[in-house]
């Protein structure tokens, strides 16, 4: 199944603070907050949620179509993505803009303080998915990842109009959406991705209770950090898939994007939900052990070893299409 990934394409500036943010926050002084953190390390990495997910899908040989808006500085990044199996034909270059920037500081507990400059991403609202969805080789699934909010709403509307399955991943853009927009973004989604905090924020922002949201989407996937992931469908008991324990985390940036890539790669090959979540957890753990969201490998042997180590040898069978002898 061909997958199109819409959303942000950015350059990440990742820094590490050797202490804890919480130790620097003084009760009663938060209204006058003014802090500067002396960091030990700076990594400049390729990122953006859509590009990160596309990178992971490309590693599994799915040749995903990346859709988003970038600036005049994208040429080198585009070469990198193509070398890693990503189709960039859906990327719009805006010569007068700069590609989006993500600036993030992580502390020793993997907490993050970040800022995101949209740059060319603001032009994503001008991209029309309809020709792609109605063309000779339409995707079987569109992942609507964090992007310019107007673009996200336009893409989900285009998918509904064309009858194309889509996955909604509102993520940090929930803060920019009002209730009507949040409801429109998830309505009819085959897959809904959130983390635990975003799940709570989504219920507040939409005004829908948990069961009301489940009635409007196919499957709700909530990542739980070190506790794994929760899969929910209306009328069924929630399924919690434990996380994979791997090497010591090096950088939390992009772990959720890696989970989404592996999960969608698995379901595109017909794997059941639990197996897809297990592969997602394994790739997320692999991404956590690397610095930057596009520095990990999708080599089948190490991933298979992680899956087997955590879930047992029988867990490999549903994932054979991805882990069993892929060139």
PDB file of C-alpha atoms in Angstrom:
ATOM      1  CA  UNK A   1       0.000   0.000   0.000  1.00  0.00           C
ATOM      2  CA  UNK A   2       1.314   3.418  -0.949  1.00  0.00           C
ATOM      3  CA  UNK A   3       1.376   5.908   1.943  1.00  0.00           C
ATOM      4  CA  UNK A   4       1.474   9.687   1.606  1.00  0.00           C
ATOM      5  CA  UNK A   5       2.830  11.633   4.575  1.00  0.00           C
ATOM      6  CA  UNK A   6       1.823  15.279   4.911  1.00  0.00           C
ATOM      7  CA  UNK A   7       3.251  17.647   7.494  1.00  0.00           C
ATOM      8  CA  UNK A   8       6.301  19.504   8.678  1.00  0.00           C
ATOM      9  CA  UNK A   9       9.739  19.282   7.115  1.00  0.00           C
ATOM     10  CA  UNK A  10      12.311  21.040   9.267  1.00  0.00           C
ATOM     11  CA  UNK A  11      15.856  21.341  10.505  1.00  0.00           C
ATOM     12  CA  UNK A  12      16.305  20.425  14.171  1.00  0.00           C
ATOM     13  CA  UNK A  13      18.728  22.203  16.506  1.00  0.00           C
ATOM     14  CA  UNK A  14      18.971  19.822  19.460  1.00  0.00           C
ATOM     15  CA  UNK A  15      20.691  20.780  22.718  1.00  0.00           C
ATOM     16  CA  UNK A  16      21.264  18.956  26.007  1.00  0.00           C
ATOM     17  CA  UNK A  17      21.087  20.575  29.461  1.00  0.00           C
ATOM     18  CA  UNK A  18      22.941  18.440  32.053  1.00  0.00           C
ATOM     19  CA  UNK A  19      20.529  19.288  34.907  1.00  0.00           C
ATOM     20  CA  UNK A  20      16.782  19.129  35.469  1.00  0.00           C
ATOM     21  CA  UNK A  21      14.410  21.851  34.301  1.00  0.00           C
ATOM     22  CA  UNK A  22      12.253  21.247  37.371  1.00  0.00           C
ATOM     23  CA  UNK A  23      15.120  22.298  39.645  1.00  0.00           C
ATOM     24  CA  UNK A  24      15.234  25.711  37.961  1.00  0.00           C
ATOM     25  CA  UNK A  25      11.521  26.503  38.330  1.00  0.00           C
ATOM     26  CA  UNK A  26      10.804  28.467  41.503  1.00  0.00           C
ATOM     27  CA  UNK A  27       7.297  28.264  42.985  1.00  0.00           C
ATOM     28  CA  UNK A  28       5.665  31.667  43.044  1.00  0.00           C
ATOM     29  CA  UNK A  29       7.987  33.073  40.371  1.00  0.00           C
ATOM     30  CA  UNK A  30       6.583  31.442  37.242  1.00  0.00           C
ATOM     31  CA  UNK A  31       4.770  34.663  36.261  1.00  0.00           C
ATOM     32  CA  UNK A  32       8.209  36.290  35.910  1.00  0.00           C
ATOM     33  CA  UNK A  33       9.994  33.383  34.269  1.00  0.00           C
ATOM     34  CA  UNK A  34      13.324  34.288  32.659  1.00  0.00           C
ATOM     35  CA  UNK A  35      15.782  31.423  32.272  1.00  0.00           C
ATOM     36  CA  UNK A  36      18.830  30.658  30.171  1.00  0.00           C
ATOM     37  CA  UNK A  37      20.280  27.151  30.115  1.00  0.00           C
ATOM     38  CA  UNK A  38      23.985  26.556  29.494  1.00  0.00           C
ATOM     39  CA  UNK A  39      23.930  23.437  27.336  1.00  0.00           C
ATOM     40  CA  UNK A  40      26.662  20.867  26.826  1.00  0.00           C
ATOM     41  CA  UNK A  41      25.911  19.692  23.316  1.00  0.00           C
ATOM     42  CA  UNK A  42      24.448  20.963  20.061  1.00  0.00           C
ATOM     43  CA  UNK A  43      23.359  18.682  17.230  1.00  0.00           C
ATOM     44  CA  UNK A  44      21.957  20.051  13.981  1.00  0.00           C
ATOM     45  CA  UNK A  45      19.781  17.381  12.427  1.00  0.00           C
ATOM     46  CA  UNK A  46      17.248  16.919   9.677  1.00  0.00           C
ATOM     47  CA  UNK A  47      13.723  16.662  11.077  1.00  0.00           C
ATOM     48  CA  UNK A  48      10.094  17.674  10.871  1.00  0.00           C
ATOM     49  CA  UNK A  49       7.401  15.137  11.749  1.00  0.00           C
ATOM     50  CA  UNK A  50       6.394  14.274   8.183  1.00  0.00           C
ATOM     51  CA  UNK A  51       9.991  13.915   7.024  1.00  0.00           C
ATOM     52  CA  UNK A  52      10.834  11.810  10.082  1.00  0.00           C
ATOM     53  CA  UNK A  53       7.941   9.424   9.475  1.00  0.00           C
ATOM     54  CA  UNK A  54       8.707   9.263   5.753  1.00  0.00           C
ATOM     55  CA  UNK A  55      12.341   8.443   6.568  1.00  0.00           C
ATOM     56  CA  UNK A  56      11.202   5.479   8.666  1.00  0.00           C
ATOM     57  CA  UNK A  57       8.760   4.241   6.033  1.00  0.00           C
ATOM     58  CA  UNK A  58      11.455   4.572   3.396  1.00  0.00           C
ATOM     59  CA  UNK A  59      13.732   2.393   5.491  1.00  0.00           C
ATOM     60  CA  UNK A  60      11.144  -0.377   5.265  1.00  0.00           C
ATOM     61  CA  UNK A  61      11.065  -0.049   1.479  1.00  0.00           C
ATOM     62  CA  UNK A  62       7.596   1.532   1.218  1.00  0.00           C
ATOM     63  CA  UNK A  63       8.683   4.527  -0.952  1.00  0.00           C
ATOM     64  CA  UNK A  64       6.371   6.988   0.864  1.00  0.00           C
ATOM     65  CA  UNK A  65       5.284  10.180  -0.835  1.00  0.00           C
ATOM     66  CA  UNK A  66       6.264  13.208   1.251  1.00  0.00           C
ATOM     67  CA  UNK A  67       3.942  16.238   1.005  1.00  0.00           C
ATOM     68  CA  UNK A  68       4.857  19.579   2.556  1.00  0.00           C
ATOM     69  CA  UNK A  69       6.336  23.021   1.961  1.00  0.00           C
ATOM     70  CA  UNK A  70      10.033  23.891   2.237  1.00  0.00           C
ATOM     71  CA  UNK A  71      12.355  26.811   1.546  1.00  0.00           C
ATOM     72  CA  UNK A  72      15.202  27.523  -0.823  1.00  0.00           C
ATOM     73  CA  UNK A  73      17.624  25.675   1.480  1.00  0.00           C
ATOM     74  CA  UNK A  74      16.031  22.251   0.924  1.00  0.00           C
ATOM     75  CA  UNK A  75      18.279  20.860  -1.840  1.00  0.00           C
ATOM     76  CA  UNK A  76      20.743  18.942   0.347  1.00  0.00           C
ATOM     77  CA  UNK A  77      17.963  17.633   2.583  1.00  0.00           C
ATOM     78  CA  UNK A  78      16.043  16.420  -0.473  1.00  0.00           C
ATOM     79  CA  UNK A  79      19.036  14.395  -1.660  1.00  0.00           C
ATOM     80  CA  UNK A  80      19.243  12.768   1.783  1.00  0.00           C
ATOM     81  CA  UNK A  81      15.561  11.811   1.753  1.00  0.00           C
ATOM     82  CA  UNK A  82      15.729  10.375  -1.753  1.00  0.00           C
ATOM     83  CA  UNK A  83      18.768   8.330  -0.763  1.00  0.00           C
ATOM     84  CA  UNK A  84      16.642   6.868   2.048  1.00  0.00           C
ATOM     85  CA  UNK A  85      13.719   5.803  -0.104  1.00  0.00           C
ATOM     86  CA  UNK A  86      11.442   8.851   0.137  1.00  0.00           C
ATOM     87  CA  UNK A  87       9.525  10.190  -2.868  1.00  0.00           C
ATOM     88  CA  UNK A  88       9.744  13.998  -2.660  1.00  0.00           C
ATOM     89  CA  UNK A  89       7.515  14.726  -5.659  1.00  0.00           C
ATOM     90  CA  UNK A  90       4.851  16.138  -3.316  1.00  0.00           C
ATOM     91  CA  UNK A  91       7.163  18.717  -1.726  1.00  0.00           C
ATOM     92  CA  UNK A  92       6.530  22.360  -2.675  1.00  0.00           C
ATOM     93  CA  UNK A  93       9.625  24.584  -2.707  1.00  0.00           C
ATOM     94  CA  UNK A  94       9.066  28.245  -1.775  1.00  0.00           C
ATOM     95  CA  UNK A  95      12.217  30.067  -2.960  1.00  0.00           C
ATOM     96  CA  UNK A  96      11.546  33.188  -0.893  1.00  0.00           C
ATOM     97  CA  UNK A  97      11.269  31.282   2.403  1.00  0.00           C
ATOM     98  CA  UNK A  98      13.466  29.245   4.726  1.00  0.00           C
ATOM     99  CA  UNK A  99      12.615  25.685   5.691  1.00  0.00           C
ATOM    100  CA  UNK A 100      11.061  25.395   9.159  1.00  0.00           C
ATOM    101  CA  UNK A 101      13.314  25.277  12.230  1.00  0.00           C
ATOM    102  CA  UNK A 102      12.849  23.279  15.439  1.00  0.00           C
ATOM    103  CA  UNK A 103      14.991  24.379  18.419  1.00  0.00           C
ATOM    104  CA  UNK A 104      14.863  22.043  21.408  1.00  0.00           C
ATOM    105  CA  UNK A 105      16.622  21.687  24.762  1.00  0.00           C
ATOM    106  CA  UNK A 106      16.373  18.328  26.595  1.00  0.00           C
ATOM    107  CA  UNK A 107      17.276  17.815  30.249  1.00  0.00           C
ATOM    108  CA  UNK A 108      18.678  14.710  31.948  1.00  0.00           C
ATOM    109  CA  UNK A 109      15.155  13.369  32.547  1.00  0.00           C
ATOM    110  CA  UNK A 110      14.346  13.653  28.801  1.00  0.00           C
ATOM    111  CA  UNK A 111      11.987  16.588  29.421  1.00  0.00           C
ATOM    112  CA  UNK A 112      12.022  19.113  26.591  1.00  0.00           C
ATOM    113  CA  UNK A 113      11.581  22.857  26.077  1.00  0.00           C
ATOM    114  CA  UNK A 114      11.258  23.743  22.410  1.00  0.00           C
ATOM    115  CA  UNK A 115      10.312  26.384  19.881  1.00  0.00           C
ATOM    116  CA  UNK A 116       9.249  25.916  16.280  1.00  0.00           C
ATOM    117  CA  UNK A 117       9.609  28.498  13.480  1.00  0.00           C
ATOM    118  CA  UNK A 118       7.212  27.685  10.662  1.00  0.00           C
ATOM    119  CA  UNK A 119       8.954  29.481   7.790  1.00  0.00           C
ATOM    120  CA  UNK A 120       7.906  27.852   4.511  1.00  0.00           C
ATOM    121  CA  UNK A 121       5.594  25.470   6.369  1.00  0.00           C
ATOM    122  CA  UNK A 122       3.001  28.250   6.484  1.00  0.00           C
ATOM    123  CA  UNK A 123       2.651  27.843   2.716  1.00  0.00           C
ATOM    124  CA  UNK A 124       1.525  24.228   3.065  1.00  0.00           C
ATOM    125  CA  UNK A 125      -2.056  25.496   3.203  1.00  0.00           C
ATOM    126  CA  UNK A 126      -1.755  26.158  -0.553  1.00  0.00           C
ATOM    127  CA  UNK A 127      -1.152  22.480  -1.339  1.00  0.00           C
ATOM    128  CA  UNK A 128      -4.159  20.668  -2.817  1.00  0.00           C
ATOM    129  CA  UNK A 129      -4.152  16.887  -2.284  1.00  0.00           C
ATOM    130  CA  UNK A 130      -7.072  16.274  -4.651  1.00  0.00           C
ATOM    131  CA  UNK A 131      -4.991  15.612  -7.801  1.00  0.00           C
ATOM    132  CA  UNK A 132      -2.914  13.111  -5.841  1.00  0.00           C
ATOM    133  CA  UNK A 133      -5.947  11.365  -4.359  1.00  0.00           C
ATOM    134  CA  UNK A 134      -7.801  11.110  -7.667  1.00  0.00           C
ATOM    135  CA  UNK A 135      -4.812  10.446  -9.928  1.00  0.00           C
ATOM    136  CA  UNK A 136      -3.706   7.184 -11.565  1.00  0.00           C
ATOM    137  CA  UNK A 137      -1.695   5.965  -8.514  1.00  0.00           C
ATOM    138  CA  UNK A 138      -3.537   7.261  -5.444  1.00  0.00           C
ATOM    139  CA  UNK A 139      -2.212   6.411  -1.983  1.00  0.00           C
ATOM    140  CA  UNK A 140      -4.092   3.905   0.101  1.00  0.00           C
ATOM    141  CA  UNK A 141      -3.485   5.978   3.221  1.00  0.00           C
ATOM    142  CA  UNK A 142      -2.603   9.591   4.005  1.00  0.00           C
ATOM    143  CA  UNK A 143      -0.960  10.458   7.311  1.00  0.00           C
ATOM    144  CA  UNK A 144      -1.914  14.024   8.267  1.00  0.00           C
ATOM    145  CA  UNK A 145       0.922  14.964  10.609  1.00  0.00           C
ATOM    146  CA  UNK A 146       1.553  18.307  12.363  1.00  0.00           C
ATOM    147  CA  UNK A 147       1.731  21.086   9.796  1.00  0.00           C
ATOM    148  CA  UNK A 148       0.243  24.503   9.170  1.00  0.00           C
ATOM    149  CA  UNK A 149      -3.188  24.064  10.836  1.00  0.00           C
ATOM    150  CA  UNK A 150      -5.081  25.210   7.732  1.00  0.00           C
ATOM    151  CA  UNK A 151      -3.158  22.658   5.675  1.00  0.00           C
ATOM    152  CA  UNK A 152      -4.048  19.845   8.087  1.00  0.00           C
ATOM    153  CA  UNK A 153      -7.737  20.692   7.892  1.00  0.00           C
ATOM    154  CA  UNK A 154      -7.602  21.004   4.115  1.00  0.00           C
ATOM    155  CA  UNK A 155      -5.896  17.618   3.778  1.00  0.00           C
ATOM    156  CA  UNK A 156      -8.381  15.766   5.992  1.00  0.00           C
ATOM    157  CA  UNK A 157     -11.280  17.349   4.088  1.00  0.00           C
ATOM    158  CA  UNK A 158      -9.715  16.271   0.783  1.00  0.00           C
ATOM    159  CA  UNK A 159      -9.320  12.705   2.061  1.00  0.00           C
ATOM    160  CA  UNK A 160     -12.949  12.534   3.183  1.00  0.00           C
ATOM    161  CA  UNK A 161     -14.144  13.936  -0.160  1.00  0.00           C
ATOM    162  CA  UNK A 162     -12.077  11.399  -2.115  1.00  0.00           C
ATOM    163  CA  UNK A 163     -12.932   8.486   0.157  1.00  0.00           C
ATOM    164  CA  UNK A 164      -9.247   7.986   1.016  1.00  0.00           C
ATOM    165  CA  UNK A 165      -8.326   6.520   4.386  1.00  0.00           C
ATOM    166  CA  UNK A 166      -6.334   8.903   6.545  1.00  0.00           C
ATOM    167  CA  UNK A 167      -4.526   8.938   9.862  1.00  0.00           C
ATOM    168  CA  UNK A 168      -4.829  12.011  12.079  1.00  0.00           C
ATOM    169  CA  UNK A 169      -1.766  12.987  14.100  1.00  0.00           C
ATOM    170  CA  UNK A 170      -2.551  16.440  15.574  1.00  0.00           C
ATOM    171  CA  UNK A 171       0.311  16.324  18.097  1.00  0.00           C
ATOM    172  CA  UNK A 172       1.641  19.733  19.144  1.00  0.00           C
ATOM    173  CA  UNK A 173      -0.703  21.554  16.777  1.00  0.00           C
ATOM    174  CA  UNK A 174      -3.589  20.851  19.143  1.00  0.00           C
ATOM    175  CA  UNK A 175      -2.515  24.052  20.897  1.00  0.00           C
ATOM    176  CA  UNK A 176      -3.341  26.024  17.723  1.00  0.00           C
ATOM    177  CA  UNK A 177      -6.736  24.450  17.024  1.00  0.00           C
ATOM    178  CA  UNK A 178     -10.096  25.532  18.385  1.00  0.00           C
ATOM    179  CA  UNK A 179     -12.809  23.016  19.210  1.00  0.00           C
ATOM    180  CA  UNK A 180     -14.454  23.006  15.782  1.00  0.00           C
ATOM    181  CA  UNK A 181     -11.118  22.578  14.033  1.00  0.00           C
ATOM    182  CA  UNK A 182     -10.011  19.767  16.340  1.00  0.00           C
ATOM    183  CA  UNK A 183     -13.282  17.924  15.755  1.00  0.00           C
ATOM    184  CA  UNK A 184     -12.958  18.352  11.991  1.00  0.00           C
ATOM    185  CA  UNK A 185      -9.382  17.119  12.012  1.00  0.00           C
ATOM    186  CA  UNK A 186     -10.125  13.735  13.571  1.00  0.00           C
ATOM    187  CA  UNK A 187     -13.610  13.025  12.187  1.00  0.00           C
ATOM    188  CA  UNK A 188     -13.546   9.862  10.113  1.00  0.00           C
ATOM    189  CA  UNK A 189      -9.862   9.104  10.699  1.00  0.00           C
ATOM    190  CA  UNK A 190      -8.964   5.450  10.255  1.00  0.00           C
ATOM    191  CA  UNK A 191      -6.142   5.975  12.751  1.00  0.00           C
ATOM    192  CA  UNK A 192      -5.721   8.590  15.459  1.00  0.00           C
ATOM    193  CA  UNK A 193      -2.276   9.080  17.019  1.00  0.00           C
ATOM    194  CA  UNK A 194      -1.643  10.930  20.298  1.00  0.00           C
ATOM    195  CA  UNK A 195       0.599  10.675  23.299  1.00  0.00           C
ATOM    196  CA  UNK A 196      -0.944  10.501  26.776  1.00  0.00           C
ATOM    197  CA  UNK A 197      -0.970  14.254  27.359  1.00  0.00           C
ATOM    198  CA  UNK A 198      -2.331  14.962  23.888  1.00  0.00           C
ATOM    199  CA  UNK A 199      -5.110  12.428  24.485  1.00  0.00           C
ATOM    200  CA  UNK A 200      -6.294  14.425  27.493  1.00  0.00           C
ATOM    201  CA  UNK A 201      -5.900  17.709  25.623  1.00  0.00           C
ATOM    202  CA  UNK A 202      -7.870  16.341  22.678  1.00  0.00           C
ATOM    203  CA  UNK A 203     -10.886  15.543  24.855  1.00  0.00           C
ATOM    204  CA  UNK A 204     -10.727  19.048  26.349  1.00  0.00           C
ATOM    205  CA  UNK A 205     -10.286  20.764  22.990  1.00  0.00           C
ATOM    206  CA  UNK A 206     -12.983  18.832  21.108  1.00  0.00           C
ATOM    207  CA  UNK A 207     -15.465  18.789  23.976  1.00  0.00           C
ATOM    208  CA  UNK A 208     -15.919  15.076  23.285  1.00  0.00           C
ATOM    209  CA  UNK A 209     -15.614  12.402  25.930  1.00  0.00           C
ATOM    210  CA  UNK A 210     -13.304   9.456  25.400  1.00  0.00           C
ATOM    211  CA  UNK A 211     -16.050   7.220  24.012  1.00  0.00           C
ATOM    212  CA  UNK A 212     -17.309  10.000  21.739  1.00  0.00           C
ATOM    213  CA  UNK A 213     -13.880  10.261  20.146  1.00  0.00           C
ATOM    214  CA  UNK A 214     -13.716   6.488  19.691  1.00  0.00           C
ATOM    215  CA  UNK A 215     -17.078   6.688  17.907  1.00  0.00           C
ATOM    216  CA  UNK A 216     -15.569   9.096  15.360  1.00  0.00           C
ATOM    217  CA  UNK A 217     -12.329   7.267  14.527  1.00  0.00           C
ATOM    218  CA  UNK A 218     -11.283   3.751  13.627  1.00  0.00           C
ATOM    219  CA  UNK A 219      -8.416   3.014  16.034  1.00  0.00           C
ATOM    220  CA  UNK A 220      -6.969   5.374  18.642  1.00  0.00           C
ATOM    221  CA  UNK A 221      -3.267   4.777  19.291  1.00  0.00           C
ATOM    222  CA  UNK A 222      -1.871   6.463  22.413  1.00  0.00           C
ATOM    223  CA  UNK A 223       1.848   6.222  23.129  1.00  0.00           C
ATOM    224  CA  UNK A 224       2.605   5.923  26.846  1.00  0.00           C
ATOM    225  CA  UNK A 225       6.363   6.471  26.951  1.00  0.00           C
ATOM    226  CA  UNK A 226       8.151   3.836  29.009  1.00  0.00           C
ATOM    227  CA  UNK A 227       4.846   1.980  29.522  1.00  0.00           C
ATOM    228  CA  UNK A 228       4.388   1.258  25.822  1.00  0.00           C
ATOM    229  CA  UNK A 229       1.282   2.026  23.780  1.00  0.00           C
ATOM    230  CA  UNK A 230      -2.492   1.714  24.185  1.00  0.00           C
ATOM    231  CA  UNK A 231      -4.718   0.645  21.267  1.00  0.00           C
ATOM    232  CA  UNK A 232      -8.438   1.368  21.470  1.00  0.00           C
ATOM    233  CA  UNK A 233     -11.460   0.670  19.289  1.00  0.00           C
ATOM    234  CA  UNK A 234     -15.082   1.388  20.013  1.00  0.00           C
ATOM    235  CA  UNK A 235     -16.799  -1.504  21.752  1.00  0.00           C
ATOM    236  CA  UNK A 236     -13.537  -3.351  22.453  1.00  0.00           C
ATOM    237  CA  UNK A 237     -11.344  -3.563  25.515  1.00  0.00           C
ATOM    238  CA  UNK A 238      -8.197  -1.405  25.313  1.00  0.00           C
ATOM    239  CA  UNK A 239      -5.018  -3.283  24.466  1.00  0.00           C
ATOM    240  CA  UNK A 240      -1.780  -2.108  26.097  1.00  0.00           C
ATOM    241  CA  UNK A 241       1.428  -3.304  24.420  1.00  0.00           C
ATOM    242  CA  UNK A 242       4.474  -2.987  26.726  1.00  0.00           C
ATOM    243  CA  UNK A 243       7.461  -0.973  25.582  1.00  0.00           C
ATOM    244  CA  UNK A 244      10.742  -2.423  24.372  1.00  0.00           C
ATOM    245  CA  UNK A 245      13.721  -2.026  26.690  1.00  0.00           C
ATOM    246  CA  UNK A 246      16.850  -1.345  24.678  1.00  0.00           C
ATOM    247  CA  UNK A 247      19.998   0.737  25.005  1.00  0.00           C
ATOM    248  CA  UNK A 248      20.063   3.799  27.250  1.00  0.00           C
ATOM    249  CA  UNK A 249      18.118   6.668  25.638  1.00  0.00           C
ATOM    250  CA  UNK A 250      20.328   9.216  23.876  1.00  0.00           C
ATOM    251  CA  UNK A 251      17.717  11.623  22.496  1.00  0.00           C
ATOM    252  CA  UNK A 252      13.905  11.497  22.760  1.00  0.00           C
ATOM    253  CA  UNK A 253      13.348  13.577  19.610  1.00  0.00           C
ATOM    254  CA  UNK A 254      11.612  11.576  16.902  1.00  0.00           C
ATOM    255  CA  UNK A 255      10.861   8.417  18.876  1.00  0.00           C
ATOM    256  CA  UNK A 256       7.120   8.902  18.375  1.00  0.00           C
ATOM    257  CA  UNK A 257       7.669   9.486  14.659  1.00  0.00           C
ATOM    258  CA  UNK A 258       9.638   6.233  14.444  1.00  0.00           C
ATOM    259  CA  UNK A 259       6.782   4.424  16.194  1.00  0.00           C
ATOM    260  CA  UNK A 260       4.298   5.764  13.647  1.00  0.00           C
ATOM    261  CA  UNK A 261       6.506   4.748  10.724  1.00  0.00           C
ATOM    262  CA  UNK A 262       6.926   1.179  11.899  1.00  0.00           C
ATOM    263  CA  UNK A 263       3.292   0.819  12.958  1.00  0.00           C
ATOM    264  CA  UNK A 264       1.995   2.011   9.587  1.00  0.00           C
ATOM    265  CA  UNK A 265       4.553  -0.072   7.704  1.00  0.00           C
ATOM    266  CA  UNK A 266       3.330  -3.149   9.560  1.00  0.00           C
ATOM    267  CA  UNK A 267      -0.393  -2.542   9.048  1.00  0.00           C
ATOM    268  CA  UNK A 268       0.253  -1.773   5.370  1.00  0.00           C
ATOM    269  CA  UNK A 269       1.618  -5.335   5.135  1.00  0.00           C
ATOM    270  CA  UNK A 270      -1.453  -6.768   6.840  1.00  0.00           C
ATOM    271  CA  UNK A 271      -0.001  -7.232  10.331  1.00  0.00           C
ATOM    272  CA  UNK A 272      -2.529  -7.282  13.208  1.00  0.00           C
ATOM    273  CA  UNK A 273      -2.627  -4.310  15.563  1.00  0.00           C
ATOM    274  CA  UNK A 274      -0.669  -5.877  18.401  1.00  0.00           C
ATOM    275  CA  UNK A 275       2.134  -6.967  16.078  1.00  0.00           C
ATOM    276  CA  UNK A 276       2.239  -3.520  14.461  1.00  0.00           C
ATOM    277  CA  UNK A 277       2.499  -1.879  17.884  1.00  0.00           C
ATOM    278  CA  UNK A 278       5.308  -4.239  18.870  1.00  0.00           C
ATOM    279  CA  UNK A 279       7.310  -3.279  15.790  1.00  0.00           C
ATOM    280  CA  UNK A 280       6.522   0.377  16.485  1.00  0.00           C
ATOM    281  CA  UNK A 281       7.854   0.027  20.031  1.00  0.00           C
ATOM    282  CA  UNK A 282      11.012  -1.672  18.751  1.00  0.00           C
ATOM    283  CA  UNK A 283      11.754   1.074  16.238  1.00  0.00           C
ATOM    284  CA  UNK A 284      10.953   3.782  18.814  1.00  0.00           C
ATOM    285  CA  UNK A 285      13.509   2.222  21.163  1.00  0.00           C
ATOM    286  CA  UNK A 286      16.024   2.130  18.319  1.00  0.00           C
ATOM    287  CA  UNK A 287      15.378   5.806  17.582  1.00  0.00           C
ATOM    288  CA  UNK A 288      15.749   6.696  21.272  1.00  0.00           C
ATOM    289  CA  UNK A 289      19.257   5.252  21.261  1.00  0.00           C
ATOM    290  CA  UNK A 290      20.325   7.567  18.397  1.00  0.00           C
ATOM    291  CA  UNK A 291      20.832  11.330  18.428  1.00  0.00           C
ATOM    292  CA  UNK A 292      18.452  13.013  16.008  1.00  0.00           C
ATOM    293  CA  UNK A 293      15.214  11.736  14.474  1.00  0.00           C
ATOM    294  CA  UNK A 294      16.776  10.378  11.270  1.00  0.00           C
ATOM    295  CA  UNK A 295      19.903   8.691  12.603  1.00  0.00           C
ATOM    296  CA  UNK A 296      18.619   5.185  13.321  1.00  0.00           C
ATOM    297  CA  UNK A 297      18.604   2.139  11.037  1.00  0.00           C
ATOM    298  CA  UNK A 298      15.706  -0.120  10.101  1.00  0.00           C
ATOM    299  CA  UNK A 299      17.899  -3.194   9.624  1.00  0.00           C
ATOM    300  CA  UNK A 300      15.665  -6.259  10.022  1.00  0.00           C
ATOM    301  CA  UNK A 301      18.026  -8.359  12.161  1.00  0.00           C
ATOM    302  CA  UNK A 302      18.408  -5.935  15.123  1.00  0.00           C
ATOM    303  CA  UNK A 303      14.708  -5.070  15.036  1.00  0.00           C
ATOM    304  CA  UNK A 304      13.764  -8.740  14.986  1.00  0.00           C
ATOM    305  CA  UNK A 305      16.085  -9.367  17.932  1.00  0.00           C
ATOM    306  CA  UNK A 306      14.422  -6.573  19.928  1.00  0.00           C
ATOM    307  CA  UNK A 307      10.936  -7.889  19.151  1.00  0.00           C
ATOM    308  CA  UNK A 308      11.898 -11.456  20.056  1.00  0.00           C
ATOM    309  CA  UNK A 309      13.712 -10.399  23.222  1.00  0.00           C
ATOM    310  CA  UNK A 310      10.703  -8.450  24.490  1.00  0.00           C
ATOM    311  CA  UNK A 311       7.697 -10.358  23.174  1.00  0.00           C
ATOM    312  CA  UNK A 312       8.975 -13.865  22.372  1.00  0.00           C
ATOM    313  CA  UNK A 313       9.833 -15.729  19.178  1.00  0.00           C
ATOM    314  CA  UNK A 314       6.176 -16.139  18.175  1.00  0.00           C
ATOM    315  CA  UNK A 315       5.873 -12.349  17.865  1.00  0.00           C
ATOM    316  CA  UNK A 316       8.058 -12.417  14.736  1.00  0.00           C
ATOM    317  CA  UNK A 317       5.690 -14.410  12.537  1.00  0.00           C
ATOM    318  CA  UNK A 318       3.161 -11.598  11.812  1.00  0.00           C
ATOM    319  CA  UNK A 319       6.062  -9.298  10.953  1.00  0.00           C
ATOM    320  CA  UNK A 320       7.823 -11.622   8.525  1.00  0.00           C
ATOM    321  CA  UNK A 321       7.037  -9.407   5.533  1.00  0.00           C
ATOM    322  CA  UNK A 322       9.130  -6.636   7.096  1.00  0.00           C
ATOM    323  CA  UNK A 323      11.684  -8.511   9.180  1.00  0.00           C
ATOM    324  CA  UNK A 324      12.072 -11.789   7.378  1.00  0.00           C
ATOM    325  CA  UNK A 325      14.596 -11.542   4.596  1.00  0.00           C
ATOM    326  CA  UNK A 326      13.877  -8.028   3.333  1.00  0.00           C
ATOM    327  CA  UNK A 327      16.742  -6.965   1.019  1.00  0.00           C
TER     328      UNK A 327
END
